[in-house]
Amino acid sequence: RGMTPLGAIQAGTLNTADLLGTPDRGRLAPGLLADIIAVPGNPLADIRALERVSFVMKGGRVYKQ
């Protein structure tokens, strides 16, 4: 059956950050750095939404695809 969409997203974000000893990464919270992506749709309902990235924000700058 595999991982749930939430489990897969967490494995690639906050779980990885914690394993690497960088708990200030991999999550959205006040005062933390935020590199994010936006996708059309809800990746928790359909993980394939992550294949259709609308934009990337890195270091406070938006990069449009």
PDB file of N, CA and C in Angstrom:
ATOM      1  N   ARG A   1       0.816  -1.186   0.000  1.00  0.00           N
ATOM      2  CA  ARG A   1       0.000   0.000   0.000  1.00  0.00           C
ATOM      3  C   ARG A   1       0.861   1.251   0.000  1.00  0.00           C
ATOM      4  N   GLY A   2       1.946   1.283   0.706  1.00  0.00           N
ATOM      5  CA  GLY A   2       2.839   2.435   0.667  1.00  0.00           C
ATOM      6  C   GLY A   2       2.474   3.510   1.669  1.00  0.00           C
ATOM      7  N   MET A   3       3.111   4.650   1.504  1.00  0.00           N
ATOM      8  CA  MET A   3       2.902   5.782   2.411  1.00  0.00           C
ATOM      9  C   MET A   3       1.655   6.560   2.022  1.00  0.00           C
ATOM     10  N   THR A   4       1.097   7.245   2.995  1.00  0.00           N
ATOM     11  CA  THR A   4       0.025   8.188   2.703  1.00  0.00           C
ATOM     12  C   THR A   4       0.648   9.428   2.069  1.00  0.00           C
ATOM     13  N   PRO A   5      -0.142  10.241   1.364  1.00  0.00           N
ATOM     14  CA  PRO A   5       0.406  11.488   0.832  1.00  0.00           C
ATOM     15  C   PRO A   5       1.026  12.364   1.924  1.00  0.00           C
ATOM     16  N   LEU A   6       0.373  12.470   3.074  1.00  0.00           N
ATOM     17  CA  LEU A   6       0.925  13.268   4.169  1.00  0.00           C
ATOM     18  C   LEU A   6       2.261  12.692   4.634  1.00  0.00           C
ATOM     19  N   GLY A   7       2.331  11.384   4.773  1.00  0.00           N
ATOM     20  CA  GLY A   7       3.576  10.743   5.187  1.00  0.00           C
ATOM     21  C   GLY A   7       4.707  10.981   4.195  1.00  0.00           C
ATOM     22  N   ALA A   8       4.391  10.943   2.900  1.00  0.00           N
ATOM     23  CA  ALA A   8       5.406  11.183   1.873  1.00  0.00           C
ATOM     24  C   ALA A   8       5.906  12.623   1.921  1.00  0.00           C
ATOM     25  N   ILE A   9       5.000  13.574   2.102  1.00  0.00           N
ATOM     26  CA  ILE A   9       5.391  14.987   2.187  1.00  0.00           C
ATOM     27  C   ILE A   9       6.241  15.216   3.428  1.00  0.00           C
ATOM     28  N   GLN A  10       5.835  14.649   4.542  1.00  0.00           N
ATOM     29  CA  GLN A  10       6.609  14.808   5.776  1.00  0.00           C
ATOM     30  C   GLN A  10       7.982  14.146   5.661  1.00  0.00           C
ATOM     31  N   ALA A  11       8.059  13.017   4.975  1.00  0.00           N
ATOM     32  CA  ALA A  11       9.346  12.331   4.808  1.00  0.00           C
ATOM     33  C   ALA A  11      10.335  13.197   4.033  1.00  0.00           C
ATOM     34  N   GLY A  12       9.828  13.978   3.091  1.00  0.00           N
ATOM     35  CA  GLY A  12      10.703  14.820   2.290  1.00  0.00           C
ATOM     36  C   GLY A  12      10.933  16.201   2.858  1.00  0.00           C
ATOM     37  N   THR A  13      10.288  16.520   3.965  1.00  0.00           N
ATOM     38  CA  THR A  13      10.416  17.871   4.522  1.00  0.00           C
ATOM     39  C   THR A  13      10.864  17.797   5.980  1.00  0.00           C
ATOM     40  N   LEU A  14       9.935  17.813   6.900  1.00  0.00           N
ATOM     41  CA  LEU A  14      10.303  17.928   8.315  1.00  0.00           C
ATOM     42  C   LEU A  14      11.050  16.718   8.850  1.00  0.00           C
ATOM     43  N   ASN A  15      10.718  15.507   8.416  1.00  0.00           N
ATOM     44  CA  ASN A  15      11.455  14.336   8.911  1.00  0.00           C
ATOM     45  C   ASN A  15      12.912  14.380   8.464  1.00  0.00           C
ATOM     46  N   THR A  16      13.138  14.759   7.214  1.00  0.00           N
ATOM     47  CA  THR A  16      14.503  14.864   6.701  1.00  0.00           C
ATOM     48  C   THR A  16      15.277  15.944   7.435  1.00  0.00           C
ATOM     49  N   ALA A  17      14.647  17.095   7.643  1.00  0.00           N
ATOM     50  CA  ALA A  17      15.309  18.187   8.365  1.00  0.00           C
ATOM     51  C   ALA A  17      15.701  17.740   9.770  1.00  0.00           C
ATOM     52  N   ASP A  18      14.815  17.039  10.442  1.00  0.00           N
ATOM     53  CA  ASP A  18      15.123  16.557  11.795  1.00  0.00           C
ATOM     54  C   ASP A  18      16.291  15.567  11.783  1.00  0.00           C
ATOM     55  N   LEU A  19      16.297  14.646  10.815  1.00  0.00           N
ATOM     56  CA  LEU A  19      17.385  13.665  10.722  1.00  0.00           C
ATOM     57  C   LEU A  19      18.726  14.328  10.428  1.00  0.00           C
ATOM     58  N   LEU A  20      18.697  15.434   9.692  1.00  0.00           N
ATOM     59  CA  LEU A  20      19.929  16.150   9.360  1.00  0.00           C
ATOM     60  C   LEU A  20      20.345  17.129  10.444  1.00  0.00           C
ATOM     61  N   GLY A  21      19.560  17.204  11.515  1.00  0.00           N
ATOM     62  CA  GLY A  21      19.891  18.098  12.621  1.00  0.00           C
ATOM     63  C   GLY A  21      19.630  19.558  12.315  1.00  0.00           C
ATOM     64  N   THR A  22      18.667  19.814  11.429  1.00  0.00           N
ATOM     65  CA  THR A  22      18.307  21.192  11.079  1.00  0.00           C
ATOM     66  C   THR A  22      16.812  21.415  11.336  1.00  0.00           C
ATOM     67  N   PRO A  23      16.404  21.438  12.598  1.00  0.00           N
ATOM     68  CA  PRO A  23      14.979  21.554  12.919  1.00  0.00           C
ATOM     69  C   PRO A  23      14.361  22.896  12.533  1.00  0.00           C
ATOM     70  N   ASP A  24      15.186  23.863  12.099  1.00  0.00           N
ATOM     71  CA  ASP A  24      14.644  25.136  11.631  1.00  0.00           C
ATOM     72  C   ASP A  24      14.270  25.070  10.152  1.00  0.00           C
ATOM     73  N   ARG A  25      14.381  23.905   9.555  1.00  0.00           N
ATOM     74  CA  ARG A  25      14.028  23.699   8.145  1.00  0.00           C
ATOM     75  C   ARG A  25      12.913  22.665   8.051  1.00  0.00           C
ATOM     76  N   GLY A  26      12.282  22.605   6.884  1.00  0.00           N
ATOM     77  CA  GLY A  26      11.320  21.553   6.621  1.00  0.00           C
ATOM     78  C   GLY A  26       9.935  21.783   7.175  1.00  0.00           C
ATOM     79  N   ARG A  27       9.665  22.977   7.681  1.00  0.00           N
ATOM     80  CA  ARG A  27       8.339  23.271   8.237  1.00  0.00           C
ATOM     81  C   ARG A  27       8.069  24.755   8.092  1.00  0.00           C
ATOM     82  N   LEU A  28       6.807  25.125   8.118  1.00  0.00           N
ATOM     83  CA  LEU A  28       6.398  26.530   8.084  1.00  0.00           C
ATOM     84  C   LEU A  28       6.018  26.954   9.487  1.00  0.00           C
ATOM     85  N   ALA A  29       6.719  27.954  10.000  1.00  0.00           N
ATOM     86  CA  ALA A  29       6.436  28.492  11.327  1.00  0.00           C
ATOM     87  C   ALA A  29       7.046  29.883  11.413  1.00  0.00           C
ATOM     88  N   PRO A  30       6.466  30.754  12.228  1.00  0.00           N
ATOM     89  CA  PRO A  30       7.012  32.105  12.373  1.00  0.00           C
ATOM     90  C   PRO A  30       8.490  32.074  12.769  1.00  0.00           C
ATOM     91  N   GLY A  31       9.282  32.896  12.097  1.00  0.00           N
ATOM     92  CA  GLY A  31      10.695  33.017  12.412  1.00  0.00           C
ATOM     93  C   GLY A  31      11.605  32.019  11.720  1.00  0.00           C
ATOM     94  N   LEU A  32      11.037  31.060  10.987  1.00  0.00           N
ATOM     95  CA  LEU A  32      11.851  30.072  10.279  1.00  0.00           C
ATOM     96  C   LEU A  32      11.984  30.457   8.810  1.00  0.00           C
ATOM     97  N   LEU A  33      13.061  29.981   8.179  1.00  0.00           N
ATOM     98  CA  LEU A  33      13.227  30.181   6.745  1.00  0.00           C
ATOM     99  C   LEU A  33      12.173  29.366   6.011  1.00  0.00           C
ATOM    100  N   ALA A  34      11.688  29.883   4.885  1.00  0.00           N
ATOM    101  CA  ALA A  34      10.635  29.172   4.162  1.00  0.00           C
ATOM    102  C   ALA A  34      10.929  29.157   2.667  1.00  0.00           C
ATOM    103  N   ASP A  35      11.385  28.041   2.168  1.00  0.00           N
ATOM    104  CA  ASP A  35      11.443  27.786   0.741  1.00  0.00           C
ATOM    105  C   ASP A  35      10.233  26.903   0.464  1.00  0.00           C
ATOM    106  N   ILE A  36       9.335  27.376  -0.397  1.00  0.00           N
ATOM    107  CA  ILE A  36       8.070  26.664  -0.603  1.00  0.00           C
ATOM    108  C   ILE A  36       7.766  26.520  -2.088  1.00  0.00           C
ATOM    109  N   ILE A  37       6.858  25.609  -2.383  1.00  0.00           N
ATOM    110  CA  ILE A  37       6.316  25.475  -3.726  1.00  0.00           C
ATOM    111  C   ILE A  37       4.803  25.633  -3.638  1.00  0.00           C
ATOM    112  N   ALA A  38       4.203  26.005  -4.760  1.00  0.00           N
ATOM    113  CA  ALA A  38       2.744  26.043  -4.866  1.00  0.00           C
ATOM    114  C   ALA A  38       2.338  25.118  -6.002  1.00  0.00           C
ATOM    115  N   VAL A  39       1.276  24.382  -5.762  1.00  0.00           N
ATOM    116  CA  VAL A  39       0.772  23.448  -6.763  1.00  0.00           C
ATOM    117  C   VAL A  39      -0.729  23.644  -6.912  1.00  0.00           C
ATOM    118  N   PRO A  40      -1.262  23.376  -8.108  1.00  0.00           N
ATOM    119  CA  PRO A  40      -2.711  23.424  -8.264  1.00  0.00           C
ATOM    120  C   PRO A  40      -3.321  22.158  -7.667  1.00  0.00           C
ATOM    121  N   GLY A  41      -4.273  22.313  -6.822  1.00  0.00           N
ATOM    122  CA  GLY A  41      -4.896  21.151  -6.216  1.00  0.00           C
ATOM    123  C   GLY A  41      -4.338  20.853  -4.841  1.00  0.00           C
ATOM    124  N   ASN A  42      -4.828  19.781  -4.287  1.00  0.00           N
ATOM    125  CA  ASN A  42      -4.491  19.388  -2.926  1.00  0.00           C
ATOM    126  C   ASN A  42      -3.636  18.125  -2.957  1.00  0.00           C
ATOM    127  N   PRO A  43      -2.337  18.230  -2.673  1.00  0.00           N
ATOM    128  CA  PRO A  43      -1.499  17.036  -2.716  1.00  0.00           C
ATOM    129  C   PRO A  43      -1.851  15.997  -1.653  1.00  0.00           C
ATOM    130  N   LEU A  44      -2.604  16.389  -0.635  1.00  0.00           N
ATOM    131  CA  LEU A  44      -3.046  15.395   0.347  1.00  0.00           C
ATOM    132  C   LEU A  44      -4.143  14.509  -0.229  1.00  0.00           C
ATOM    133  N   ALA A  45      -4.882  15.037  -1.200  1.00  0.00           N
ATOM    134  CA  ALA A  45      -5.913  14.246  -1.864  1.00  0.00           C
ATOM    135  C   ALA A  45      -5.346  13.498  -3.070  1.00  0.00           C
ATOM    136  N   ASP A  46      -4.372  14.116  -3.759  1.00  0.00           N
ATOM    137  CA  ASP A  46      -3.747  13.511  -4.936  1.00  0.00           C
ATOM    138  C   ASP A  46      -2.283  13.920  -4.957  1.00  0.00           C
ATOM    139  N   ILE A  47      -1.413  13.037  -4.530  1.00  0.00           N
ATOM    140  CA  ILE A  47       0.013  13.336  -4.405  1.00  0.00           C
ATOM    141  C   ILE A  47       0.615  13.762  -5.740  1.00  0.00           C
ATOM    142  N   ARG A  48      -0.007  13.365  -6.852  1.00  0.00           N
ATOM    143  CA  ARG A  48       0.510  13.753  -8.168  1.00  0.00           C
ATOM    144  C   ARG A  48       0.420  15.252  -8.414  1.00  0.00           C
ATOM    145  N   ALA A  49      -0.314  15.973  -7.578  1.00  0.00           N
ATOM    146  CA  ALA A  49      -0.349  17.438  -7.690  1.00  0.00           C
ATOM    147  C   ALA A  49       1.051  18.022  -7.539  1.00  0.00           C
ATOM    148  N   LEU A  50       1.932  17.335  -6.825  1.00  0.00           N
ATOM    149  CA  LEU A  50       3.299  17.822  -6.632  1.00  0.00           C
ATOM    150  C   LEU A  50       4.124  17.778  -7.919  1.00  0.00           C
ATOM    151  N   GLU A  51       3.610  17.115  -8.942  1.00  0.00           N
ATOM    152  CA  GLU A  51       4.291  17.080 -10.238  1.00  0.00           C
ATOM    153  C   GLU A  51       4.006  18.336 -11.053  1.00  0.00           C
ATOM    154  N   ARG A  52       3.028  19.136 -10.625  1.00  0.00           N
ATOM    155  CA  ARG A  52       2.609  20.323 -11.376  1.00  0.00           C
ATOM    156  C   ARG A  52       2.893  21.581 -10.552  1.00  0.00           C
ATOM    157  N   VAL A  53       4.133  21.922 -10.410  1.00  0.00           N
ATOM    158  CA  VAL A  53       4.542  23.060  -9.586  1.00  0.00           C
ATOM    159  C   VAL A  53       4.216  24.363 -10.310  1.00  0.00           C
ATOM    160  N   SER A  54       3.477  25.258  -9.634  1.00  0.00           N
ATOM    161  CA  SER A  54       3.116  26.558 -10.202  1.00  0.00           C
ATOM    162  C   SER A  54       4.221  27.581 -10.002  1.00  0.00           C
ATOM    163  N   PHE A  55       4.793  27.585  -8.820  1.00  0.00           N
ATOM    164  CA  PHE A  55       5.947  28.458  -8.564  1.00  0.00           C
ATOM    165  C   PHE A  55       6.757  27.928  -7.406  1.00  0.00           C
ATOM    166  N   VAL A  56       7.973  28.442  -7.343  1.00  0.00           N
ATOM    167  CA  VAL A  56       8.896  28.096  -6.262  1.00  0.00           C
ATOM    168  C   VAL A  56       9.313  29.388  -5.583  1.00  0.00           C
ATOM    169  N   MET A  57       9.285  29.411  -4.250  1.00  0.00           N
ATOM    170  CA  MET A  57       9.820  30.544  -3.498  1.00  0.00           C
ATOM    171  C   MET A  57      11.041  30.047  -2.741  1.00  0.00           C
ATOM    172  N   LYS A  58      12.178  30.688  -2.997  1.00  0.00           N
ATOM    173  CA  LYS A  58      13.428  30.326  -2.329  1.00  0.00           C
ATOM    174  C   LYS A  58      14.120  31.606  -1.902  1.00  0.00           C
ATOM    175  N   GLY A  59      14.467  31.663  -0.646  1.00  0.00           N
ATOM    176  CA  GLY A  59      15.146  32.844  -0.134  1.00  0.00           C
ATOM    177  C   GLY A  59      14.320  34.111  -0.250  1.00  0.00           C
ATOM    178  N   GLY A  60      12.999  33.965  -0.173  1.00  0.00           N
ATOM    179  CA  GLY A  60      12.119  35.120  -0.242  1.00  0.00           C
ATOM    180  C   GLY A  60      11.821  35.603  -1.649  1.00  0.00           C
ATOM    181  N   ARG A  61      12.343  34.919  -2.655  1.00  0.00           N
ATOM    182  CA  ARG A  61      12.110  35.313  -4.040  1.00  0.00           C
ATOM    183  C   ARG A  61      11.265  34.254  -4.739  1.00  0.00           C
ATOM    184  N   VAL A  62      10.276  34.706  -5.518  1.00  0.00           N
ATOM    185  CA  VAL A  62       9.409  33.789  -6.252  1.00  0.00           C
ATOM    186  C   VAL A  62       9.992  33.565  -7.641  1.00  0.00           C
ATOM    187  N   TYR A  63      10.150  32.303  -7.982  1.00  0.00           N
ATOM    188  CA  TYR A  63      10.604  31.911  -9.315  1.00  0.00           C
ATOM    189  C   TYR A  63       9.417  31.271 -10.014  1.00  0.00           C
ATOM    190  N   LYS A  64       8.936  31.888 -11.062  1.00  0.00           N
ATOM    191  CA  LYS A  64       7.803  31.316 -11.793  1.00  0.00           C
ATOM    192  C   LYS A  64       8.306  30.328 -12.823  1.00  0.00           C
ATOM    193  N   GLN A  65       7.530  29.300 -13.021  1.00  0.00           N
ATOM    194  CA  GLN A  65       7.902  28.254 -13.961  1.00  0.00           C
ATOM    195  C   GLN A  65       7.496  28.626 -15.355  1.00  0.00           C
TER     196      GLN A  65
END
